[in-house]
Coordinates of C-alpha atoms in Angstrom, one line a residue:
Chain L
M10 CA 27.2 16.1 48.6
S11 CA 28.5 12.5 47.5
G12 CA 27.2 10.9 44.7
K13 CA 25.5 7.9 46.3
E14 CA 21.9 9.4 46.2
G15 CA 19.2 8.2 44.9
S16 CA 18.4 4.9 46.7
G17 CA 17.0 6.8 49.8
G18 CA 14.2 8.2 48.0
F19 CA 12.4 11.1 49.8
R20 CA 13.7 10.3 53.4
K21 CA 17.2 11.4 52.1
R22 CA 16.1 14.9 51.9
K23 CA 14.9 14.6 55.8
H24 CA 18.8 13.6 56.6
D25 CA 20.7 16.1 54.5
N26 CA 22.0 17.0 57.4
F27 CA 23.9 13.7 57.3
P28 CA 27.3 14.2 56.3
H29 CA 27.7 11.7 53.6
G30 CA 30.7 13.2 51.8
Q31 CA 32.7 12.8 55.1
R32 CA 33.1 9.2 54.9
R33 CA 34.9 9.8 51.3
E34 CA 37.2 12.4 52.6
E35 CA 37.8 10.3 55.6
K36 CA 39.1 7.8 52.8
E37 CA 40.7 10.0 50.5
N38 CA 42.9 11.7 53.3
V39 CA 45.5 9.6 53.5
N40 CA 48.4 11.2 53.8
P41 CA 50.1 11.3 50.5
S42 CA 53.5 11.7 51.5
S43 CA 53.7 9.1 54.3
P44 CA 56.4 6.1 54.0
L45 CA 54.0 3.7 53.0
M46 CA 52.6 5.9 50.1
T47 CA 56.4 6.8 49.0
S48 CA 57.1 3.0 48.9
F49 CA 54.2 2.0 47.2
K50 CA 54.9 4.9 44.1
S51 CA 58.3 3.1 44.1
F52 CA 56.5 -0.1 43.5
Q53 CA 54.0 1.2 41.0
L54 CA 57.4 2.5 39.1
E55 CA 58.7 -1.1 39.2
L56 CA 55.6 -3.3 38.2
D57 CA 55.1 -0.7 35.5
T58 CA 58.6 -1.2 34.3
R59 CA 58.8 -4.9 34.6
H60 CA 55.1 -5.1 32.7
D61 CA 56.1 -2.5 30.0
K62 CA 59.3 -5.1 29.3
Y63 CA 56.9 -8.0 29.3
E64 CA 54.5 -6.5 27.1
R65 CA 57.7 -5.1 24.6
L66 CA 58.7 -8.9 24.6
V67 CA 55.4 -10.2 24.0
K68 CA 54.8 -8.1 20.8
L69 CA 58.2 -9.0 19.8
S70 CA 57.4 -12.7 20.4
R71 CA 54.2 -12.4 18.1
D72 CA 56.4 -11.0 15.1
I73 CA 58.7 -13.9 15.5
T74 CA 55.9 -16.0 15.4
I75 CA 54.4 -14.9 12.2
E76 CA 57.5 -14.3 10.5
S77 CA 58.9 -17.9 11.2
K78 CA 55.1 -19.5 9.9
R79 CA 55.5 -17.2 6.9
T80 CA 59.3 -18.8 6.3
I81 CA 57.6 -22.1 7.0
F82 CA 55.0 -21.6 3.9
L83 CA 57.7 -20.5 1.8
L84 CA 59.5 -23.6 2.7
H85 CA 56.7 -25.8 2.0
R86 CA 57.0 -24.6 -1.6
Y87 CA 60.3 -26.3 -2.0
I88 CA 59.8 -29.4 -3.9
S89 CA 62.8 -30.2 -5.8
A90 CA 62.1 -27.8 -8.3
P91 CA 64.3 -25.8 -10.6
N92 CA 63.3 -22.7 -8.1
G93 CA 64.9 -24.7 -5.0
E94 CA 67.7 -22.5 -4.5
E95 CA 65.9 -19.5 -4.7
V96 CA 63.4 -20.7 -2.0
L97 CA 66.3 -21.9 0.4
N98 CA 67.8 -18.3 0.1
E99 CA 64.8 -16.1 0.2
S100 CA 64.2 -18.4 3.3
E101 CA 67.6 -17.5 4.6
I102 CA 66.5 -13.3 4.2
K103 CA 63.4 -14.3 6.1
L104 CA 65.3 -15.9 8.8
D105 CA 67.8 -13.4 9.3
A106 CA 64.9 -10.7 9.8
V107 CA 63.4 -13.0 12.1
R108 CA 66.9 -13.3 13.8
R109 CA 67.3 -9.2 14.0
K110 CA 64.0 -9.6 16.1
I111 CA 65.5 -12.1 18.2
K112 CA 68.6 -9.8 18.5
Q113 CA 65.9 -7.2 20.0
V114 CA 64.4 -9.6 22.6
A115 CA 68.3 -10.3 23.5
Q116 CA 68.6 -6.8 24.2
E117 CA 65.6 -5.8 25.9
L118 CA 67.0 -9.0 28.4
I119 CA 70.5 -7.5 29.0
G120 CA 71.3 -7.9 32.8
E121 CA 68.0 -9.6 33.2
D122 CA 67.2 -13.2 34.5
M123 CA 66.1 -14.8 31.1
Y124 CA 63.5 -16.9 33.2
Q125 CA 61.5 -14.2 34.5
F126 CA 60.2 -13.0 31.2
H127 CA 60.5 -16.5 29.4
R128 CA 56.8 -17.2 29.1
A129 CA 56.8 -14.3 27.3
I130 CA 59.1 -15.5 24.7
S131 CA 58.7 -19.0 24.4
P132 CA 56.0 -19.4 21.9
G133 CA 58.5 -16.8 19.5
L134 CA 61.0 -19.3 20.0
Q135 CA 59.5 -22.2 19.2
E136 CA 58.4 -21.2 16.2
Y137 CA 61.6 -19.8 15.2
I138 CA 63.0 -22.9 16.2
E139 CA 60.5 -24.8 14.2
A140 CA 61.4 -22.9 11.0
V141 CA 65.1 -23.2 11.3
S142 CA 64.9 -26.9 11.7
F143 CA 62.8 -27.2 9.0
Q144 CA 64.9 -25.3 6.9
Y145 CA 68.1 -27.2 8.3
F146 CA 66.3 -30.2 7.3
I147 CA 65.5 -29.5 3.8
K148 CA 69.3 -28.7 3.4
T149 CA 70.8 -31.6 5.0
R150 CA 68.1 -34.1 6.0
S151 CA 69.4 -34.2 9.3
L152 CA 68.3 -32.7 12.8
I153 CA 69.8 -29.1 13.9
S154 CA 71.2 -29.3 17.1
V155 CA 70.8 -26.9 19.9
E156 CA 74.2 -25.7 20.1
E157 CA 73.9 -25.0 16.5
I158 CA 70.8 -22.6 17.1
N159 CA 72.5 -21.1 19.7
K160 CA 75.7 -20.5 17.6
Q161 CA 73.3 -18.3 15.3
L162 CA 71.9 -16.6 17.9
I163 CA 74.7 -14.6 19.1
F164 CA 74.8 -11.2 18.0
T165 CA 77.2 -8.3 17.7
A166 CA 76.8 -4.6 17.0
E167 CA 77.9 -4.9 13.3
D168 CA 75.3 -2.1 12.2
R169 CA 76.7 0.6 13.9
E170 CA 73.7 2.6 13.1
E171 CA 71.9 1.6 15.9
T172 CA 74.1 3.3 18.4
T173 CA 73.3 1.1 21.9
N174 CA 73.3 3.8 24.5
V175 CA 72.2 1.4 27.2
T176 CA 74.7 1.2 29.4
S177 CA 74.6 -2.0 31.9
S178 CA 77.4 -3.4 33.5
S179 CA 77.3 -6.8 31.7
Q180 CA 78.0 -4.7 28.4
D181 CA 81.0 -3.5 29.8
K182 CA 82.5 -7.0 30.5
Q183 CA 81.8 -8.0 26.9
P184 CA 81.0 -5.2 24.4
H185 CA 78.6 -5.4 21.8
T186 CA 77.5 -8.5 21.9
W187 CA 74.2 -10.3 22.8
S188 CA 73.5 -13.8 23.0
L189 CA 70.3 -15.9 23.8
K190 CA 70.1 -18.8 24.8
V191 CA 67.4 -21.6 23.6
T192 CA 66.1 -23.4 26.4
P193 CA 66.5 -27.4 26.3
V194 CA 62.5 -27.6 26.3
D195 CA 62.2 -24.4 23.7
Y196 CA 64.1 -26.9 21.7
L197 CA 62.2 -30.1 22.4
L198 CA 58.7 -28.4 21.6
G199 CA 60.1 -26.8 18.7
V200 CA 61.5 -29.7 17.4
A201 CA 57.8 -31.6 18.1
D202 CA 56.1 -29.3 16.1
L203 CA 58.8 -29.6 13.4
T204 CA 57.3 -33.3 13.2
G205 CA 54.4 -31.9 12.0
E206 CA 55.6 -29.8 9.0
L207 CA 57.4 -32.9 7.7
M208 CA 54.2 -34.6 8.1
R209 CA 52.7 -32.3 5.6
L210 CA 55.7 -32.3 3.6
C211 CA 55.6 -36.2 3.4
I212 CA 52.0 -36.1 2.4
S213 CA 52.1 -32.9 -0.5
S214 CA 55.7 -34.9 -1.8
V215 CA 53.5 -38.0 -2.3
G216 CA 51.1 -35.5 -4.5
N217 CA 53.9 -34.3 -6.5
G218 CA 54.9 -37.9 -7.2
D219 CA 58.2 -37.7 -5.6
I220 CA 58.5 -40.8 -3.8
D221 CA 62.0 -41.1 -2.0
T222 CA 61.2 -38.2 0.2
P223 CA 58.3 -40.1 2.4
F224 CA 60.3 -42.8 2.8
E225 CA 63.5 -40.7 4.3
L226 CA 60.8 -38.7 6.2
S227 CA 59.4 -41.6 8.2
Q228 CA 62.8 -43.1 9.1
F229 CA 63.6 -39.6 10.1
L230 CA 60.4 -39.2 11.9
R231 CA 60.7 -42.5 13.3
Q232 CA 63.9 -41.8 14.6
I233 CA 62.5 -38.1 16.6
Y234 CA 59.5 -40.1 17.9
D235 CA 62.1 -42.6 19.4
G236 CA 64.0 -40.0 20.8
F237 CA 60.9 -38.5 22.6
T238 CA 59.6 -41.7 23.6
F239 CA 63.1 -42.2 25.1
I240 CA 62.4 -39.1 27.4
G241 CA 59.0 -39.9 28.2
N242 CA 57.2 -38.7 30.8
T243 CA 60.3 -37.7 32.8
G244 CA 60.3 -34.3 30.6
P245 CA 57.9 -31.1 31.2
Y246 CA 54.3 -31.7 31.5
E247 CA 54.3 -29.7 27.5
V248 CA 56.5 -32.3 26.0
S249 CA 54.0 -35.0 26.9
K250 CA 51.3 -33.6 25.4
K251 CA 53.1 -33.0 21.9
L252 CA 54.1 -36.9 22.1
Y253 CA 50.3 -37.6 21.2
T254 CA 50.4 -35.5 17.9
L255 CA 54.2 -36.3 17.3
K256 CA 52.6 -40.0 17.0
Q257 CA 50.2 -39.3 15.0
S258 CA 52.0 -37.9 12.9
L259 CA 54.3 -40.5 12.2
A260 CA 51.6 -42.7 11.8
K261 CA 50.3 -40.7 8.8
V262 CA 53.4 -40.7 7.4
E263 CA 54.3 -44.2 7.8
N264 CA 50.4 -44.8 6.1
A265 CA 51.7 -42.9 3.1
C266 CA 54.6 -45.1 3.1
Y267 CA 52.5 -48.0 3.3
T268 CA 50.2 -47.2 0.5
L269 CA 53.0 -46.1 -1.6
K270 CA 54.3 -49.6 -1.2
V271 CA 51.3 -51.7 -1.7
R272 CA 50.3 -49.6 -4.5
G273 CA 53.9 -50.1 -6.0
S274 CA 55.4 -47.2 -8.3
E275 CA 56.2 -46.6 -11.7
I276 CA 60.0 -46.3 -10.9
P277 CA 60.9 -49.9 -8.8
K278 CA 62.4 -49.1 -5.2
H279 CA 62.2 -52.3 -4.1
M280 CA 65.1 -52.3 -2.4
L281 CA 64.6 -49.0 -0.2
A282 CA 60.9 -50.1 0.2
D283 CA 61.7 -53.4 1.8
V284 CA 63.7 -52.0 4.1
F285 CA 61.1 -49.7 5.4
S286 CA 58.3 -52.4 5.3
T287 CA 60.5 -55.1 7.8
K288 CA 61.0 -51.7 10.0
T289 CA 57.6 -50.8 10.2
E290 CA 56.6 -54.6 10.6
L291 CA 58.9 -54.5 13.5
I292 CA 57.5 -51.3 15.0
D293 CA 54.1 -52.8 14.9
Q294 CA 55.0 -55.9 16.7
E295 CA 56.9 -53.3 19.3
E296 CA 53.5 -51.4 19.5
G297 CA 51.6 -54.8 20.2
L298 CA 53.7 -55.6 23.3
S299 CA 53.7 -51.8 25.0
Chain R
M24 CA 55.2 -20.1 63.7
L25 CA 52.0 -19.0 62.4
T26 CA 50.5 -21.3 65.0
L27 CA 52.5 -19.3 67.5
L28 CA 51.0 -15.9 65.9
Q29 CA 47.7 -17.3 66.2
G30 CA 47.8 -16.9 69.8
V31 CA 47.1 -12.9 69.8
H32 CA 43.3 -14.2 68.3
Q33 CA 42.9 -15.6 71.7
G34 CA 40.9 -13.6 74.5
N35 CA 43.9 -13.5 76.8
G36 CA 46.8 -13.3 73.7
F37 CA 47.2 -9.7 73.8
Q38 CA 49.0 -9.4 77.0
D39 CA 52.0 -10.8 75.6
I40 CA 52.0 -9.9 71.8
P41 CA 55.8 -8.7 72.4
K42 CA 56.6 -12.3 74.0
K43 CA 55.2 -13.8 70.8
C44 CA 56.6 -11.5 68.7
Q45 CA 60.1 -12.8 70.3
K46 CA 59.3 -16.4 70.2
A47 CA 58.2 -16.0 66.4
R48 CA 61.4 -13.9 65.1
E49 CA 63.7 -17.0 66.6
H50 CA 62.2 -19.1 64.6
F51 CA 63.3 -16.4 61.5
G52 CA 66.6 -17.3 62.3
T53 CA 65.8 -21.3 61.0
V54 CA 64.2 -19.9 57.9
R55 CA 67.4 -17.6 57.5
T56 CA 69.7 -21.1 57.6
Q57 CA 66.9 -22.9 55.1
M58 CA 67.4 -20.1 53.2
E59 CA 71.1 -20.1 53.0
S60 CA 71.3 -23.6 52.3
L61 CA 68.4 -23.0 49.4
K62 CA 70.9 -20.5 47.8
T63 CA 73.2 -23.1 47.1
K64 CA 71.2 -25.4 45.1
F65 CA 70.9 -23.4 41.6
P66 CA 72.7 -21.3 40.0
A67 CA 72.5 -17.9 41.4
D68 CA 71.5 -16.3 37.9
Q69 CA 68.5 -18.9 36.9
Y70 CA 66.3 -17.6 40.0
Y71 CA 63.1 -17.3 38.0
R72 CA 63.6 -20.6 36.4
F73 CA 62.6 -22.4 39.6
H74 CA 60.8 -19.3 41.1
E75 CA 57.8 -21.3 41.1
H76 CA 58.8 -23.9 43.4
W77 CA 59.5 -21.4 46.2
R78 CA 57.0 -18.8 45.0
F79 CA 54.0 -19.6 48.0
V80 CA 56.3 -20.4 50.6
L81 CA 58.2 -16.9 49.9
Q82 CA 54.8 -15.4 50.0
R83 CA 53.9 -16.9 53.5
L84 CA 57.1 -15.6 55.2
V85 CA 56.6 -12.2 54.1
F86 CA 53.1 -12.2 55.6
L87 CA 54.5 -13.7 58.8
A88 CA 57.4 -11.3 58.7
A89 CA 55.1 -8.6 57.9
F90 CA 52.8 -9.9 60.5
V91 CA 55.5 -10.1 63.5
V92 CA 56.8 -6.3 62.3
Y93 CA 52.9 -4.9 62.5
L94 CA 52.2 -6.5 65.7
E95 CA 55.6 -4.8 67.5
T96 CA 55.6 -1.2 65.6
E97 CA 52.0 -1.3 63.6
T98 CA 53.5 0.1 60.7
L99 CA 54.3 -2.1 57.3
V100 CA 57.0 -3.8 57.2
T101 CA 59.5 -2.5 54.0
R102 CA 60.2 -4.8 51.4
E103 CA 64.0 -4.2 52.6
A104 CA 63.3 -5.2 56.0
A105 CA 61.0 -8.0 54.9
A106 CA 64.0 -9.7 53.1
E107 CA 66.4 -9.2 55.7
I108 CA 64.1 -10.8 58.2
L109 CA 64.3 -13.9 55.6
G110 CA 68.2 -13.6 55.5
I111 CA 67.8 -12.9 51.5
E112 CA 68.4 -10.2 49.2
A113 CA 65.8 -7.3 48.4
D114 CA 66.9 -6.9 44.6
R115 CA 67.9 -8.9 42.1
E116 CA 71.5 -7.5 41.3
R117 CA 73.0 -9.7 44.4
G118 CA 71.4 -13.0 44.2
F119 CA 68.3 -14.7 46.0
H120 CA 66.1 -11.8 46.3
L121 CA 62.6 -11.1 47.4
D122 CA 60.5 -10.5 44.3
I123 CA 58.4 -7.6 44.5
E124 CA 55.3 -9.4 43.3
D125 CA 55.5 -11.6 46.1
Y126 CA 56.1 -9.0 48.4
L127 CA 52.7 -7.8 47.6
S128 CA 51.0 -10.9 48.1
G129 CA 52.2 -11.5 51.4
V130 CA 51.3 -7.6 52.6
L131 CA 47.7 -8.8 50.9
T132 CA 47.8 -11.7 53.2
L133 CA 48.7 -9.8 56.1
A134 CA 45.6 -7.3 55.5
S135 CA 43.1 -10.3 55.6
E136 CA 44.8 -11.4 58.6
L137 CA 44.5 -7.9 60.4
A138 CA 40.7 -8.1 59.5
R139 CA 40.4 -11.2 61.2
L140 CA 42.3 -9.6 64.1
A141 CA 39.9 -6.4 64.5
V142 CA 37.2 -8.9 65.0
N143 CA 38.7 -11.0 67.6
S144 CA 40.3 -7.9 69.5
V145 CA 37.0 -6.5 69.9
T146 CA 35.5 -9.8 71.1
A147 CA 38.8 -9.8 73.6
G148 CA 37.4 -6.2 74.8
D149 CA 39.9 -4.5 73.0
Y150 CA 38.3 -1.5 71.2
S151 CA 41.1 0.9 70.2
R152 CA 42.9 -1.6 68.1
P153 CA 40.2 -2.0 65.1
L154 CA 40.2 1.5 64.8
R155 CA 44.3 1.5 64.4
I156 CA 43.8 -1.0 62.0
S157 CA 41.3 0.4 59.8
T158 CA 43.5 3.5 59.5
F159 CA 46.4 1.2 58.5
I160 CA 44.5 -0.9 55.9
N161 CA 42.7 2.2 54.4
E162 CA 46.4 3.6 54.0
L163 CA 47.4 0.2 52.3
D164 CA 44.2 0.3 50.2
S165 CA 45.3 3.5 48.9
G166 CA 48.8 2.5 48.1
F167 CA 47.5 -0.6 46.2
R168 CA 45.3 1.8 44.5
L169 CA 48.1 3.7 43.1
L170 CA 49.6 0.2 41.3
N171 CA 48.7 -0.6 37.7
L172 CA 48.2 -4.6 38.3
K173 CA 48.2 -6.7 35.5
N174 CA 45.5 -9.3 35.4
D175 CA 47.3 -11.8 37.1
S176 CA 47.0 -13.4 40.4
L177 CA 48.2 -10.7 42.0
R178 CA 45.4 -8.6 40.9
K179 CA 43.0 -11.2 42.0
R180 CA 44.1 -11.1 45.8
Y181 CA 44.3 -7.6 45.4
D182 CA 40.5 -7.8 44.5
G183 CA 40.3 -9.6 47.8
L184 CA 41.2 -6.5 49.8
K185 CA 37.9 -4.4 49.3
Y186 CA 36.5 -7.2 51.3
D187 CA 38.9 -7.0 54.2
V188 CA 38.4 -3.2 54.3
K189 CA 34.9 -3.7 54.3
K190 CA 34.9 -5.8 57.1
I191 CA 36.9 -3.6 59.2
E192 CA 34.6 -0.7 58.2
E193 CA 31.8 -2.7 59.6
V194 CA 33.9 -3.5 62.4
V195 CA 34.5 0.4 63.5
Y196 CA 31.0 1.2 62.5
D197 CA 29.4 -1.2 65.0
L198 CA 31.6 -0.2 67.8
S199 CA 31.0 3.5 67.0
I200 CA 27.7 2.9 66.8
R201 CA 27.5 1.7 70.3
G202 CA 29.6 4.5 71.4
L203 CA 32.4 1.8 72.2
N204 CA 35.0 4.3 70.4
K205 CA 36.2 7.0 73.0
E206 CA 37.7 8.8 70.1
A207 CA 34.3 9.9 69.0
T208 CA 35.3 9.9 65.2
G209 CA 38.8 8.1 65.3
G210 CA 38.1 6.1 62.4
A211 CA 34.7 6.0 61.8
G212 CA 34.3 9.2 60.5
F213 CA 30.6 10.4 61.4
P214 CA 29.1 11.4 64.7
T215 CA 27.4 9.1 67.0
Q216 CA 24.2 11.6 67.0
H217 CA 23.3 10.5 63.8
A218 CA 24.3 7.0 63.8
Y219 CA 20.9 6.3 65.4
S220 CA 19.1 7.5 62.6
W221 CA 19.8 4.0 61.0
I222 CA 18.0 1.9 63.3
F223 CA 14.8 4.3 62.7
F224 CA 15.6 4.4 58.9
P225 CA 17.5 0.9 58.3
S226 CA 17.0 1.8 54.4
L227 CA 19.1 4.2 54.9
S228 CA 22.0 1.6 55.9
P229 CA 25.1 3.4 55.4
D230 CA 27.0 2.2 52.3
L231 CA 30.0 1.4 54.7
T232 CA 32.6 0.7 51.8
G233 CA 32.5 4.6 50.9
K234 CA 32.7 3.5 47.5
S235 CA 30.0 3.2 45.0

């Protein structure tokens, strides 16, 4: 009997001879070797490989995110202190570890269309971009370019111990190099996140009595903001979402600068401050117009 | 093209199915030329970058191709054949291709359409078609049950398949209960002399899906 009893009560027993189970069998007796079933077996295989790859990439992406976040926290401890160099070196080591992960991603994507799995790796890449550009800003006080990032993501199989037995046609053409190109959108989103970190850096530097950094930062952020408003709503939807947050960060930094300016500082920095205050007024007027 | 094929739902549409399929296939010629021009609009290796833009229309086209093929031969169109009808490639290595998930989505749409067709063919007095559709859909259902689907749009659409299966089984049941299916145990799977017991004991109404 099939397992569908208990609903019919006692009358069920009267009709015991009713072939309940027969319908079940009827459903199950689909010929397992028919062409339709064989083709579906191959679909099963194909979908499973695809999903497995996707999951592996998601996992890698999460690791990249976590490591990058840690790098960013590490860099926040960099406050023109004597241990500045140390922190930078340490962050470099961390970023190398992240890049090794990205290399694995690149290996996963050999011979694949990157955009097919883009959603899996995008968050990790954005976080990485944030970390790298933050480090770059601390070093050089300028914004890292997409090309610069992509240059660091060209991997060669210098470590021989991992013998790559992946044989794909693309490898024959360019032996043992993989590269991962960051998409412009990922780059933009990463940079938008960077502004949040810079805002935190600004506030903490104020706390540390460093009064040069806030002004530098406000100038830098304003440039980025101008850049983003230049893209405006022509960019992808996510970019316009970030614009709002960016504006808040900028406002906070500008307010910090304003407070510094108003309260005055022990060390007279009038020249620099003057430049900023006039700029701020200009911006405010523009804001009033738009 | 869809409008054209909708003609089979009409009462008198069953006589000239081959003619309608022929016409539909002519329309696919237009599709092929448009696909050719679409292929030139973007770099070949960035298929998935713009995938979302043509996903839905591709799924719809797969369904139409599968529908035509089913009406002609009562078999499921293979992925390769579907790709060929649309004038695109079956696998990724050779350029603009038919993604497997899109193909499967199109096939699921076909199942809903066939459920409708089963109902309408009864109305039109064609009592054998639902039984054939039933066998076909059951096989399709088993096929899909082989797949381990992720929680995505394809899974949601697959969840709709069981309603189509149920619908068709109801049709088959209605036919068999009235003795309208000439092949006594064709697809319904239970002898008609027992079928009438449900009328006297409605509480025992059969679980038509065959699943608990």
